[in-house]
Amino acid sequence: MIRTCLTAAVAVALGLLSIAHSSPVNIFEKPTLQKRSSAHIIRECTVPGSFAVTFDDGPSAWTHELLDYLKIRGTKATFFVNGLNYNLITDPEFSAVVKRTFDEGHQIGSHTWGHMSLAQPTTDVSSQMRQLDDALLKIIGVRPVYMRPPYGETSPSALQWLGDNGYKVVNWNVDSRDWQHPLDFKSDFEGYRLALQNPAASSKGYISLQHDAEQATAEAFGMLAIEYVLSKGAKIMTVGECLNANLRLMSSLNNTIGNLELKDPAGFLNNKFVTNARSGQRFSIFDPARGSEIATCPDMNVEEVEEAIQAAKKALPEWGQKTARERSVILRKWYELMLENEMDLAKILTWENGKPLAEALGEIRYGAQFFEWFAEEAKRLYGEIIPSPAQNQRMIVIRQPLGVVGVITPWNFPSAMLTRKFGAALAVGCTVVTKPAAETPLSCLALCELGRRAGLPEGVIGVVTTHAHTKAVGKHLCESRDVSGISFTGSTAVGKILLKQSADTVKKMSLELGGNAPFIVFEDADIDKAVDAAILSKFRNSGQTCISVNRLYVHSSIKDEFGERMRAKVAKFNMGSGFDKGTTHGPLITEAAVQKVHLHVEDALKQGAKALVGGDFDDKDSAASRIGYFYPPTVLTDMKNHMRIANEETFGPVAGIFTFETEEEAIELANSTRMGLAGYFFSKDMSRCWRVAEKMQVGMVGVNNSAISSEVAPFGGVKESGLGREGARQGLEEYTQYKYINMGI
Ligand code: ADP
């Protein structure tokens, strides 16, 4: 019994959570802003390296799974072997697990109780401890770290022995005075209750019991613990549940990626996945719905991007000289493979980007269509014969591939942004070197695997995964003489940097930059349709779309009606993990994105805007206490033109309603920024529709419609929103150059 109680206390100190035989409350339920208290628990269990695992039960079903999981995420944990369970050491299966744990770089610790503590101040270290020590030395060849219990003092003689025998002794970070060692069940029970009240423990919001506890004890403790913790507003679950929940998440990621043979996220050079960066560095990829790491990728640098450029250069002649039809067959196959693997691709996308699974699936299908489209379109890359003004000359124009193209993509459409560049570039015979966004490289790698299966020759696509070296890698791509063009989708600020960096080598630039789209609702509009379209454009991908509505200009006569209808619909949104069935809207990509949206809303509210719904983000809680990167969908009214939202792209789930009186005023307001990507308006007056569409200073106009993206239509902006067009027939222009041939006859 004492062992049970002690172990329970230890597990608390370790931040583990386990209540045997009682029904746990699942803390992994959909996080909402109202349920922040559970964030502590999730963080404890998911922050790399922050958790420890006990081997008290011997190798349980999840031990290997856990080790697999840790391996994938590149995280090291500490595993504790309980000194009282020395008999486990003689179990060959257990020895194998301990050895594997050690070989994979985790710390092995030992913990042992009464015989080491003042509560049972044995002067000698028990034979059990010696046996554990001997056994571990035999298995792993080094002495484990000894964890000093938090609930009593380790006896000086025991410490002496540990020191003499080369142990590193570490303390649990709990004030031992609050952890009076309970000697019998009753006081243990009481002690446990006290322990729960210990600010050090309860502030972390978790409690635990060991799963080898006897049933009655566990239930008693469990119920008490549940009652106490729930009364504090926290959520609890067992350690097995906790880890298993994590493992389930990881297993699903692993399985999805496993189907695509991407167990170790890596760069992709010469049709091979390169697991390690030369620097040895890796960077983390996070699940934005939980803020927890899901995988790591090699952090590559200039050396690797140069290698990819040279591989692409080498592959260029052969790829470029293939017939359009030959390339088309590979692209078509790639398209089919995307559809065959659409659910895997969608899951990977949801994992790293956070968007709801259905939306992710939509992106995969939309993205695949670029391969299909360009597979066909490449066959029609017609040249021209010019009627010659001279009898003895013939004049011909042919179109040739640009060369090696540097492709840099953002995280908001990690799949479709790539396919629309890859599709066009490869179709015409270019080869590419890609740098996907550090937040979302997995979708890119999954696509590459499918491209390899579709038959892409070596070197045609290279992927350089990088985070710390983003600037250096980008600069190298822009300055390389072996790269002929850059195709970039991202912010205007970075687009300008790339443009400048590419000036010396006079590269062809295809830039799809920031938006800040206006959406005008005239007094004669169909309000219901306008509300639906505004919501679709504003809140898709939680507002993280470059053609998202940013400024809603609503005629003053219908402002209240429009606002109310929008409010009613937005209020029904269900934010959560993209994997949860009921989720309509996912998280933002990072905490920084949340803070930017918060800043924009605060700025508007301070200057007189009113929130019809949302806007109630509480920044008092530190980021650490929230789960994932959520911002409540918000509709603001009474917006003014000097507010931030009017002038900067918010890139989040916030709709700001401005008013206007006349058509001229609306157009002037819509055109009042340096951005010019997409613009939308609603009106039933046909003459007005022509007038306004022609006057809007944007690359794309949605008239009585906001779902404008299509692989068959040219996507791109004017002013500081970019250069060039993607998709459509025009999309091929970016990757080809004209050659005029004059033949004397
Ligand atoms: P966003 O605001 O959408 O993240 P960014 O322009 O910052 O837009 O990012 C788009 C892409 O550009 C990402 O792949 C990012 O890593 C990359 N990027 C950011 N800064 C640079 C830079 N200085 N040089 C090259 N690429 C960059």
Short mmCIF file of C-alpha atoms in Angstrom, two decimals, residues 29 44 185 293 339 371 404 418 441 501-502 508 549 578 580 612 628 692:
data_model
loop_
_atom_site.label_atom_id
_atom_site.label_comp_id
_atom_site.label_asym_id
_atom_site.label_seq_id
_atom_site.Cartn_x
_atom_site.Cartn_y
_atom_site.Cartn_z
CA GLU A 29 -11.73 17.44 -26.11
CA GLU A 44 2.96 19.47 -19.74
CA PHE A 185 -3.59 4.86 4.05
CA GLU A 293 5.13 19.68 -31.90
CA LEU A 339 -6.61 12.03 -55.82
CA PHE A 371 -1.54 19.27 -62.51
CA VAL A 404 15.74 26.42 -63.18
CA LEU A 418 2.92 24.43 -54.83
CA PRO A 441 6.84 21.52 -45.10
CA GLN A 501 17.85 40.39 -54.46
CA SER A 502 17.06 39.16 -57.96
CA LYS A 508 11.91 36.71 -64.28
CA VAL A 549 -12.15 40.06 -47.63
CA GLY A 578 -9.54 20.58 -37.86
CA ASP A 580 -13.04 17.33 -34.94
CA LEU A 612 -21.27 42.46 -33.04
CA GLY A 628 -3.51 26.21 -29.75
CA VAL A 692 -17.41 49.10 -60.89
#
